Coordinates of C-alpha atoms and ligand atoms in Angstrom, one line a residue:
X1 CA -61.1 178.1 -107.8
X2 CA -61.5 180.7 -104.5
X3 CA -63.2 184.1 -104.9
X4 CA -61.1 186.8 -102.6
X5 CA -63.1 190.6 -101.8
X6 CA -60.4 193.4 -102.0
X7 CA -61.5 196.2 -100.9
X8 CA -61.3 199.6 -102.3
X9 CA -59.1 198.5 -104.8
X10 CA -59.2 201.7 -107.3
X11 CA -57.2 203.3 -104.6
X12 CA -54.1 204.0 -104.9
X13 CA -52.8 201.2 -102.3
X14 CA -55.7 199.4 -103.4
X15 CA -55.4 199.3 -107.3
X16 CA -51.5 198.2 -106.7
X17 CA -51.8 195.3 -104.0
X18 CA -54.8 193.9 -106.6
X19 CA -52.4 193.6 -109.9
X20 CA -50.2 191.9 -107.7
X21 CA -52.5 189.6 -106.3
X22 CA -54.3 188.1 -109.4
X23 CA -50.3 188.1 -111.5
X24 CA -49.1 185.1 -108.1
X25 CA -52.7 184.1 -106.9
X26 CA -53.3 182.4 -109.7
X27 CA -56.4 180.2 -108.5
X28 CA -58.5 183.4 -107.4
X29 CA -60.9 185.5 -108.6
X30 CA -60.9 188.6 -107.0
X31 CA -63.7 191.4 -106.3
X32 CA -62.7 195.0 -106.1
X33 CA -65.6 196.8 -104.6
X34 CA -65.4 200.8 -105.2
X35 CA -67.9 203.5 -104.4
X36 CA -65.8 205.2 -107.0
X37 CA -64.8 208.7 -104.4
X38 CA -63.2 210.8 -105.8
X39 CA -59.8 209.3 -104.4
X40 CA -60.3 206.8 -107.1
X41 CA -59.6 206.4 -110.7
X42 CA -61.0 202.9 -112.0
X43 CA -58.4 203.4 -115.2
X44 CA -55.5 202.1 -113.2
X45 CA -56.8 198.7 -113.4
X46 CA -57.2 198.7 -116.8
X47 CA -54.0 195.6 -117.4
X48 CA -57.6 193.2 -115.8
X49 CA -60.6 194.9 -116.7
X50 CA -61.3 192.0 -119.2
X51 CA -59.9 189.3 -117.2
X52 CA -61.9 186.3 -116.4
X53 CA -60.6 186.3 -111.9
X54 CA -62.1 190.2 -112.0
X55 CA -65.1 191.6 -111.6
X56 CA -65.9 195.4 -110.5
X57 CA -68.4 196.3 -108.8
X58 CA -69.9 199.7 -107.4
X59 CA -70.6 200.4 -104.4
X60 CA -70.8 201.3 -101.0
X61 CA -69.5 199.6 -97.4
X62 CA -71.0 201.2 -95.8
X63 CA -74.4 199.7 -98.1
X64 CA -74.8 196.7 -95.7
X65 CA -77.6 195.0 -98.3
X66 CA -74.7 195.1 -101.3
X67 CA -72.7 193.5 -99.2
X68 CA -75.3 190.5 -97.8
X69 CA -75.4 189.9 -101.6
X70 CA -71.8 190.3 -102.9
X71 CA -70.7 187.8 -100.4
X72 CA -73.7 184.7 -100.1
X73 CA -72.9 185.2 -103.8
X74 CA -69.6 184.7 -104.5
X75 CA -69.2 183.6 -100.8
X76 CA -65.9 185.4 -100.0
X77 CA -62.4 182.9 -98.8
X78 CA -61.3 185.7 -97.7
X79 CA -61.5 189.5 -97.3
X80 CA -58.4 192.5 -98.4
X81 CA -60.0 196.3 -96.9
X82 CA -58.5 198.9 -98.0
X83 CA -61.4 201.5 -99.1
X84 CA -61.4 204.3 -96.5
X85 CA -62.0 208.0 -96.4
X86 CA -57.6 208.7 -95.9
X87 CA -56.9 212.0 -96.5
X88 CA -56.3 213.9 -93.3
X89 CA -57.5 217.1 -94.1
X90 CA -60.5 216.7 -95.4
X91 CA -61.5 214.6 -92.4
X92 CA -60.8 218.3 -90.6
X93 CA -63.8 219.6 -92.3
X94 CA -66.1 216.8 -93.1
X95 CA -65.7 214.1 -90.5
X96 CA -68.6 212.6 -90.7
X97 CA -67.6 210.9 -94.5
X98 CA -64.6 209.3 -92.5
X99 CA -66.9 208.4 -89.1
X100 CA -69.5 206.1 -92.2
X101 CA -66.6 205.0 -94.0
X102 CA -63.9 204.0 -91.8
X103 CA -65.9 202.6 -88.9
X104 CA -69.7 202.2 -90.2
X105 CA -68.0 200.8 -93.3
X106 CA -65.5 197.9 -91.3
X107 CA -68.4 196.6 -89.2
X108 CA -70.2 196.1 -91.9
X109 CA -67.3 194.0 -93.5
X110 CA -66.8 191.9 -90.2
X111 CA -70.6 191.3 -89.7
X112 CA -71.3 189.9 -93.4
X113 CA -67.5 187.6 -92.6
X114 CA -68.4 186.8 -90.0
X115 CA -71.8 185.8 -90.7
X116 CA -70.4 183.6 -94.1
X117 CA -67.2 182.6 -92.0
X118 CA -68.3 180.8 -88.6
X119 CA -71.2 178.6 -88.0
X120 CA -71.1 180.1 -84.5
X121 CA -68.5 182.1 -82.1
X122 CA -65.0 180.3 -82.5
X123 CA -66.3 177.3 -85.7
X124 CA -65.9 177.9 -88.5
X125 CA -67.4 177.5 -91.4
X126 CA -66.2 173.7 -93.0
X127 CA -64.5 175.6 -96.1
X128 CA -63.8 178.9 -94.6
X129 CA -61.6 177.5 -91.9
X130 CA -58.2 179.1 -93.6
X131 CA -60.2 182.6 -94.2
X132 CA -59.0 185.2 -93.3
X133 CA -59.8 189.5 -92.9
X134 CA -57.0 191.6 -93.6
X135 CA -58.0 195.1 -92.7
X136 CA -55.5 197.8 -94.1
X137 CA -54.9 200.2 -90.8
X138 CA -52.5 203.2 -90.7
X139 CA -49.1 204.2 -87.7
X140 CA -51.1 207.7 -87.3
X141 CA -53.2 205.8 -84.7
X142 CA -50.7 205.6 -82.5
X143 CA -50.6 209.5 -82.9
X144 CA -47.5 211.3 -82.5
X145 CA -43.9 210.7 -80.8
X146 CA -40.7 213.5 -79.7
X147 CA -37.6 213.6 -81.5
X148 CA -37.0 209.4 -81.0
X149 CA -38.7 206.2 -80.2
X150 CA -40.8 204.2 -82.2
X151 CA -43.9 202.7 -82.8
X152 CA -44.4 199.4 -82.6
X153 CA -47.7 197.4 -81.7
X154 CA -47.9 197.2 -77.9
X155 CA -47.9 201.4 -78.4
X156 CA -50.8 202.9 -77.2
X157 CA -53.0 204.1 -80.1
X158 CA -53.9 208.0 -79.3
X159 CA -55.3 209.7 -81.7
X160 CA -54.9 213.0 -83.1
X161 CA -57.1 213.8 -86.4
X162 CA -60.9 212.8 -86.6
X163 CA -59.3 210.5 -90.3
X164 CA -57.3 208.3 -87.3
X165 CA -59.3 208.8 -84.7
X166 CA -61.9 207.0 -87.3
X167 CA -58.9 203.9 -88.4
X168 CA -58.1 203.8 -84.9
X169 CA -62.2 202.8 -84.0
X170 CA -62.4 200.5 -87.3
X171 CA -58.1 198.1 -85.9
X172 CA -60.2 197.9 -82.6
X173 CA -63.9 196.9 -84.3
X174 CA -61.6 194.3 -86.0
X175 CA -59.7 193.3 -82.7
X176 CA -62.5 192.3 -81.0
X177 CA -64.2 190.5 -83.9
X178 CA -61.3 188.0 -83.4
X179 CA -61.3 188.2 -79.2
X180 CA -65.3 187.8 -79.4
X181 CA -66.0 186.0 -82.3
X182 CA -63.1 184.0 -83.1
X183 CA -62.8 185.7 -86.8
X184 CA -60.0 185.1 -89.1
X185 CA -58.2 188.6 -89.0
X186 CA -55.0 190.8 -89.1
X187 CA -54.3 194.0 -88.9
X188 CA -51.3 196.3 -90.7
X189 CA -50.4 199.1 -89.0
X190 CA -47.9 201.1 -91.9
X191 CA -46.5 204.7 -92.9
X192 CA -46.5 206.9 -95.0
X193 CA -46.7 205.2 -99.1
X194 CA -45.1 206.7 -101.7
X195 CA -45.8 205.7 -105.3
X196 CA -47.9 206.4 -108.6
X197 CA -51.4 205.9 -108.5
X198 CA -51.8 208.5 -105.5
X199 CA -54.4 211.6 -105.7
X200 CA -53.6 215.0 -106.9
X201 CA -54.6 216.5 -103.2
X202 CA -51.5 214.6 -101.5
X203 CA -48.1 216.1 -101.0
X204 CA -46.0 213.7 -103.6
X205 CA -47.8 214.9 -106.6
X206 CA -48.8 218.7 -104.8
X207 CA -45.1 219.0 -104.7
X208 CA -44.6 217.5 -108.8
X209 CA -47.5 219.4 -109.7
X210 CA -47.1 222.2 -108.9
X211 CA -43.4 222.9 -109.4
X212 CA -43.9 221.8 -112.6
X213 CA -46.6 224.5 -113.2
X214 CA -44.3 226.4 -111.5
X215 CA -46.4 226.8 -109.2
X216 CA -46.2 228.2 -104.7
X217 CA -45.6 224.8 -103.0
X218 CA -47.4 225.0 -100.5
X219 CA -45.0 223.3 -96.5
X220 CA -46.9 222.9 -93.3
X221 CA -46.0 224.9 -90.7
X222 CA -42.1 225.1 -90.5
X223 CA -42.0 221.6 -92.8
X224 CA -40.2 219.5 -89.9
X225 CA -42.9 217.0 -89.2
X226 CA -41.4 213.5 -90.0
X227 CA -42.6 210.8 -91.5
X228 CA -41.4 207.3 -92.4
X229 CA -41.4 206.7 -96.3
X230 CA -42.5 203.1 -98.0
X231 CA -43.0 202.1 -101.0
X232 CA -46.6 201.0 -102.2
X233 CA -45.5 198.0 -104.1
X234 CA -43.1 197.2 -100.4
X235 CA -46.1 197.5 -99.2
X236 CA -48.3 195.3 -101.1
X237 CA -45.2 193.0 -100.9
X238 CA -45.8 192.7 -97.3
X239 CA -49.9 192.6 -97.5
X240 CA -49.3 189.6 -100.0
X241 CA -47.0 187.4 -97.2
X242 CA -49.2 188.4 -94.3
X243 CA -52.8 187.2 -96.5
X244 CA -50.0 183.8 -97.3
X245 CA -48.8 184.0 -93.5
X246 CA -49.6 185.6 -91.3
X247 CA -50.3 184.9 -88.3
X248 CA -53.9 185.2 -86.9
X249 CA -55.3 187.3 -84.9
X250 CA -52.2 189.6 -84.8
X251 CA -51.7 193.1 -86.1
X252 CA -48.1 194.0 -88.2
X253 CA -45.9 197.0 -88.5
X254 CA -44.6 198.6 -91.6
X255 CA -42.4 200.8 -91.9
X256 CA -40.1 201.5 -94.8
X257 CA -37.5 202.7 -91.7
X258 CA -37.0 205.6 -93.8
X259 CA -37.3 208.6 -91.6
X260 CA -37.5 212.2 -93.9
X261 CA -38.8 215.4 -93.0
X262 CA -41.7 217.0 -95.1
X263 CA -39.0 220.1 -95.5
X264 CA -36.5 216.9 -96.7
X265 CA -38.5 215.0 -98.9
X266 CA -40.0 218.3 -100.5
X267 CA -35.8 219.5 -101.0
X268 CA -34.7 215.8 -102.2
X269 CA -38.0 215.9 -105.1
X270 CA -36.3 219.3 -106.1
X271 CA -33.0 218.8 -106.7
X272 CA -34.1 215.7 -108.9
X273 CA -36.6 217.2 -111.4
X274 CA -33.7 220.5 -111.3
X275 CA -32.0 217.6 -113.7
X276 CA -34.4 216.1 -115.2
X277 CA -36.7 219.0 -116.1
X278 CA -34.6 222.3 -115.8
X279 CA -36.1 225.5 -115.7
X280 CA -32.5 227.3 -116.8
X281 CA -31.1 230.6 -116.4
X282 CA -29.3 228.1 -112.7
X283 CA -32.8 227.8 -111.1
X284 CA -34.0 226.2 -108.6
X285 CA -37.3 224.7 -108.3
X286 CA -37.3 225.3 -105.0
X287 CA -38.3 229.0 -105.8
X288 CA -41.9 227.9 -105.4
X289 CA -40.8 226.9 -101.6
X290 CA -43.5 228.3 -99.5
X291 CA -44.4 228.1 -96.3
X292 CA -48.1 227.9 -95.3
X293 CA -50.2 227.6 -91.5
X294 CA -49.9 224.0 -90.1
X295 CA -53.0 221.7 -90.1
X296 CA -54.6 221.6 -87.0
X297 CA -53.4 218.9 -84.6
X298 CA -50.1 217.8 -87.0
X299 CA -48.9 215.3 -85.5
X300 CA -45.3 216.1 -85.6
X301 CA -43.0 212.6 -86.2
X302 CA -44.4 208.7 -86.9
X303 CA -42.5 206.2 -87.3
X304 CA -42.1 202.1 -87.0
X305 CA -40.1 199.1 -86.1
X306 CA -41.5 196.4 -88.4
X307 CA -38.9 194.3 -86.4
X308 CA -42.7 192.2 -86.2
X309 CA -43.0 191.5 -89.8
X310 CA -39.6 191.6 -90.6
X311 CA -38.8 188.3 -88.1
X312 CA -41.6 186.7 -88.4
X313 CA -42.2 186.6 -92.4
X314 CA -38.7 187.0 -93.9
X315 CA -40.3 190.4 -95.1
X316 CA -37.8 193.8 -95.9
X317 CA -38.8 196.5 -97.9
X318 CA -36.7 195.9 -100.9
X319 CA -36.6 199.0 -103.3
X320 CA -34.1 202.2 -101.8
X321 CA -35.8 205.9 -101.7
X322 CA -33.6 206.9 -104.0
X323 CA -35.0 205.0 -106.8
X324 CA -38.8 204.5 -106.0
X325 CA -38.7 208.1 -105.9
X326 CA -38.0 208.5 -108.8
X327 CA -39.9 206.6 -110.4
X328 CA -42.4 208.0 -108.7
X329 CA -41.9 211.4 -109.9
X330 CA -41.3 210.2 -113.7
X331 CA -44.5 208.8 -113.4
X332 CA -46.5 212.0 -111.9
X333 CA -44.7 213.9 -114.5
X334 CA -45.6 211.1 -117.0
X335 CA -48.9 212.7 -115.6
X336 CA -49.1 216.3 -115.1
X337 CA -45.7 218.1 -118.0
X338 CA -48.4 218.3 -120.5
Ligands
NAD401 N1 -51.9 205.9 -98.3 C1 -51.2 206.0 -97.4 O1 -49.9 206.4 -97.7 C2 -51.3 204.9 -96.1 C3 -50.7 205.0 -94.7 C4 -51.6 204.2 -94.0 C5 -53.0 203.6 -93.5 N2 -53.1 203.7 -95.2 C6 -54.9 202.7 -95.3 O2 -53.9 202.4 -96.5 C7 -55.5 202.1 -97.3 C8 -55.8 202.7 -98.2 O3 -55.4 203.4 -98.5 P1 -54.8 204.8 -99.9 O4 -53.7 205.3 -100.1 O5 -54.9 203.1 -101.7 O6 -56.8 206.1 -99.8 P2 -56.9 205.3 -101.2 O7 -58.0 207.3 -100.4 O8 -56.4 206.0 -102.1 O9 -57.8 204.5 -102.0 C9 -59.1 204.8 -101.0 C10 -60.7 203.7 -101.6 O10 -61.6 203.0 -101.3 C11 -62.1 203.9 -102.1 N3 -63.8 204.2 -101.0 C12 -63.5 205.5 -100.4 N4 -65.1 204.7 -100.3 C13 -65.8 203.4 -99.4 C14 -66.5 203.4 -99.6 N5 -67.5 204.3 -98.6 N6 -67.4 202.2 -99.8 C15 -66.3 201.7 -100.9 N7 -65.0 201.8 -101.0 C16 -64.8 203.4 -100.8 C17 -62.2 205.0 -102.9 O11 -62.6 205.2 -103.9 C18 -60.7 204.6 -103.2 O12 -61.0 204.2 -104.6 C19 -56.3 202.9 -96.5 O13 -57.6 202.2 -95.1 C20 -55.3 204.4 -95.6 O14 -55.9 204.3 -94.2 C21 -52.7 204.2 -96.5

């Protein structure tokens, strides 16, 4: 039985990945290392918590000695690294946590993987020849696009927030461990995910929660910032395929190929809510939309060219936006409707 380390598995994307990974990989024991920040919820993993193939460790990726003990104890075959401070707004108010977790935490993981997997530079130890470090990152590292164009894997890194700058730094560290030491790595840069398990503070849960509570639904600026939306399960499928077949040392963009302005997104959700939970008197939840002062450094448009992962790994997003958002809306209604 091989051991794999997943970091940040009690968060939004990591929790979906763990559930999927354990269903399809019967020959792995999985260790989920998460320090349970406000953004996590250990209950997302209730269905696997008693499995002999699953171990939860509450701990911080910034704690080098803890990582050293875990790598020694479990002799991890691979790492999929989700743990991060992930909310852009928080990075504007409190950037220090982003620097610690996203940069220092990633460095600590890389060092421990290097120490376990390599005899010396470019020489993988017996038993670790196929070991792989998959680093989960974001399209935000590329900065902002104009009205046209797509980010591809060659796009320059031009991060605009402390969050995206910390993720960009971590991507570059991961890249350097491939080029300098020969560590087997993949980096993913993906677009906005949506689906169940997202923390309350994020856009889609906020829209649904406030609509149901009949409270103002805040939209930054003019609402015309464009994002490309990817259903979380499709993202996890892409990571699984990378785990199995991703070319060593490569980075892959992953997108949903579904661009919407924030205002379009809000309107779609509210129209669906109008039919699922009608307000009555022919009224629409849209009356709760309010435009608020724009976020500092707010990127105007992100859009992803996923042709590399489509061509090399035959991956594509399978969930239509219509069905993905309906599943998502029903999930948050069951969470927020009392
Ligand atoms: N959500 C998106 O739309 C999106 C898009 C692109 C990339 N990403 C990237 O995907 C990854 C996962 O994002 P998410 O949305 O699931 O984030 P999340 O905030 O929902 O979850 C992050 C998890 O990491 C854990 N964590 C944070 N700091 C830690 C630390 N120091 N030590 C151990 N655990 C720690 C948290 O407790 C939480 O469970 C992140 O690296 C993020 O940058 C997310």
